[in-house]
């Protein structure tokens, strides 16, 4: 595309800036050309709407599949074989989803945590969360399944460490540790789940030992299934009386 001269000499007639390749076209051709340009502009604007990924986890039974949590509140199931489309999109969070973690015991079950103050339990065949856990009015920054007990997972909010055991209760964490002087950022169980490590905003990593938790049994996987499967067809099961923050 070329442009005619911008300036003019004294006494010269003012010239308009007209694209060289469309100046002599008929009105209908110019209309078609403008429509094409608008379509291209719309396509380019759409690219800028893609949200950044925040969390990532491979499907335990298929290393070709993985989940990605995003800052726009969605979780996408993706395949290494397809780089231009999602296989599935899970909706329910109303804020950025920081982490996504598959259960090491129940293949089709995974957890997410978000800035919307919630932890959500999902079943891979259902696009809405099976259960929603809400215990504090704070962003949930990280989650981790126990490596030995199928119904246990841990989480950290800005000021709290939480241990949940779904076989005991789905209403509240069974253990909480609070510290308003720091912001907890990461949580990780050790291989035997007898201890866990928590990182915080000061750069420290603290090791905690769990005591008095029930010993894992062979029935725990069945307990987790009994919790998940009856709620599969429910869009969202709220299990807290506290209010969820408004959608952002």
PDB file of N, CA, C and O in Angstrom, residues 138 157-160 177-185 199-204 208:
ATOM      1  N   UNK A 138     -10.291 -15.591  51.726  1.00  0.00           N
ATOM      2  CA  UNK A 138      -8.949 -15.267  51.240  1.00  0.00           C
ATOM      3  C   UNK A 138      -8.657 -16.054  49.970  1.00  0.00           C
ATOM      4  O   UNK A 138      -9.219 -17.123  49.731  1.00  0.00           O
ATOM      5  N   UNK A 157      -3.883 -20.479  52.035  1.00  0.00           N
ATOM      6  CA  UNK A 157      -4.432 -19.186  51.668  1.00  0.00           C
ATOM      7  C   UNK A 157      -3.377 -18.131  52.002  1.00  0.00           C
ATOM      8  O   UNK A 157      -2.233 -18.467  52.323  1.00  0.00           O
ATOM      9  N   UNK A 158      -3.758 -16.875  51.957  1.00  0.00           N
ATOM     10  CA  UNK A 158      -2.787 -15.834  52.260  1.00  0.00           C
ATOM     11  C   UNK A 158      -2.240 -15.948  53.682  1.00  0.00           C
ATOM     12  O   UNK A 158      -1.050 -15.704  53.920  1.00  0.00           O
ATOM     13  N   UNK A 159      -3.088 -16.337  54.637  1.00  0.00           N
ATOM     14  CA  UNK A 159      -2.660 -16.367  56.041  1.00  0.00           C
ATOM     15  C   UNK A 159      -2.912 -17.694  56.742  1.00  0.00           C
ATOM     16  O   UNK A 159      -2.684 -17.795  57.945  1.00  0.00           O
ATOM     17  N   UNK A 160      -3.385 -18.724  56.003  1.00  0.00           N
ATOM     18  CA  UNK A 160      -3.732 -19.989  56.658  1.00  0.00           C
ATOM     19  C   UNK A 160      -3.181 -21.179  55.909  1.00  0.00           C
ATOM     20  O   UNK A 160      -3.113 -21.188  54.690  1.00  0.00           O
ATOM     21  N   UNK A 177      -3.663 -23.776  60.474  1.00  0.00           N
ATOM     22  CA  UNK A 177      -2.583 -23.022  61.113  1.00  0.00           C
ATOM     23  C   UNK A 177      -2.632 -21.613  60.541  1.00  0.00           C
ATOM     24  O   UNK A 177      -2.586 -21.438  59.322  1.00  0.00           O
ATOM     25  N   UNK A 178      -2.721 -20.609  61.406  1.00  0.00           N
ATOM     26  CA  UNK A 178      -2.858 -19.222  60.959  1.00  0.00           C
ATOM     27  C   UNK A 178      -1.620 -18.413  61.312  1.00  0.00           C
ATOM     28  O   UNK A 178      -1.007 -18.621  62.371  1.00  0.00           O
ATOM     29  N   UNK A 179      -1.276 -17.508  60.418  1.00  0.00           N
ATOM     30  CA  UNK A 179      -0.165 -16.579  60.650  1.00  0.00           C
ATOM     31  C   UNK A 179      -0.418 -15.337  59.816  1.00  0.00           C
ATOM     32  O   UNK A 179      -0.258 -15.350  58.593  1.00  0.00           O
ATOM     33  N   UNK A 180      -0.799 -14.254  60.477  1.00  0.00           N
ATOM     34  CA  UNK A 180      -1.140 -13.027  59.766  1.00  0.00           C
ATOM     35  C   UNK A 180       0.080 -12.189  59.400  1.00  0.00           C
ATOM     36  O   UNK A 180      -0.044 -11.150  58.749  1.00  0.00           O
ATOM     37  N   UNK A 181       1.263 -12.635  59.796  1.00  0.00           N
ATOM     38  CA  UNK A 181       2.474 -11.857  59.537  1.00  0.00           C
ATOM     39  C   UNK A 181       3.168 -12.216  58.234  1.00  0.00           C
ATOM     40  O   UNK A 181       4.184 -11.615  57.892  1.00  0.00           O
ATOM     41  N   UNK A 182       2.640 -13.215  57.532  1.00  0.00           N
ATOM     42  CA  UNK A 182       3.257 -13.617  56.270  1.00  0.00           C
ATOM     43  C   UNK A 182       2.182 -14.073  55.297  1.00  0.00           C
ATOM     44  O   UNK A 182       1.021 -14.254  55.677  1.00  0.00           O
ATOM     45  N   UNK A 183       2.555 -14.256  54.053  1.00  0.00           N
ATOM     46  CA  UNK A 183       1.621 -14.741  53.033  1.00  0.00           C
ATOM     47  C   UNK A 183       2.119 -16.092  52.531  1.00  0.00           C
ATOM     48  O   UNK A 183       3.198 -16.184  51.939  1.00  0.00           O
ATOM     49  N   UNK A 184       1.333 -17.140  52.780  1.00  0.00           N
ATOM     50  CA  UNK A 184       1.719 -18.477  52.342  1.00  0.00           C
ATOM     51  C   UNK A 184       1.508 -18.593  50.834  1.00  0.00           C
ATOM     52  O   UNK A 184       0.496 -18.133  50.288  1.00  0.00           O
ATOM     53  N   UNK A 185       2.440 -19.229  50.153  1.00  0.00           N
ATOM     54  CA  UNK A 185       2.393 -19.265  48.683  1.00  0.00           C
ATOM     55  C   UNK A 185       2.391 -20.665  48.087  1.00  0.00           C
ATOM     56  O   UNK A 185       1.778 -20.886  47.037  1.00  0.00           O
ATOM     57  N   UNK A 199       5.883 -22.886  51.625  1.00  0.00           N
ATOM     58  CA  UNK A 199       6.687 -21.719  51.305  1.00  0.00           C
ATOM     59  C   UNK A 199       5.888 -20.451  51.531  1.00  0.00           C
ATOM     60  O   UNK A 199       4.651 -20.455  51.433  1.00  0.00           O
ATOM     61  N   UNK A 200       6.576 -19.347  51.837  1.00  0.00           N
ATOM     62  CA  UNK A 200       5.866 -18.100  52.103  1.00  0.00           C
ATOM     63  C   UNK A 200       6.538 -16.924  51.418  1.00  0.00           C
ATOM     64  O   UNK A 200       7.572 -17.068  50.761  1.00  0.00           O
ATOM     65  N   UNK A 201       5.935 -15.746  51.579  1.00  0.00           N
ATOM     66  CA  UNK A 201       6.382 -14.550  50.874  1.00  0.00           C
ATOM     67  C   UNK A 201       7.711 -14.010  51.383  1.00  0.00           C
ATOM     68  O   UNK A 201       8.327 -13.168  50.731  1.00  0.00           O
ATOM     69  N   UNK A 202       8.174 -14.484  52.538  1.00  0.00           N
ATOM     70  CA  UNK A 202       9.457 -14.026  53.062  1.00  0.00           C
ATOM     71  C   UNK A 202      10.631 -14.824  52.505  1.00  0.00           C
ATOM     72  O   UNK A 202      11.777 -14.542  52.832  1.00  0.00           O
ATOM     73  N   UNK A 203      10.322 -15.846  51.714  1.00  0.00           N
ATOM     74  CA  UNK A 203      11.377 -16.679  51.141  1.00  0.00           C
ATOM     75  C   UNK A 203      11.711 -17.899  51.966  1.00  0.00           C
ATOM     76  O   UNK A 203      12.648 -18.633  51.638  1.00  0.00           O
ATOM     77  N   UNK A 204      10.946 -18.156  53.018  1.00  0.00           N
ATOM     78  CA  UNK A 204      11.207 -19.304  53.879  1.00  0.00           C
ATOM     79  C   UNK A 204      10.394 -20.518  53.443  1.00  0.00           C
ATOM     80  O   UNK A 204       9.284 -20.380  52.918  1.00  0.00           O
ATOM     81  N   UNK A 208       6.364 -29.068  58.303  1.00  0.00           N
ATOM     82  CA  UNK A 208       5.409 -29.394  59.357  1.00  0.00           C
ATOM     83  C   UNK A 208       5.213 -30.899  59.403  1.00  0.00           C
ATOM     84  O   UNK A 208       5.217 -31.569  58.369  1.00  0.00           O
TER      85      UNK A 208
END
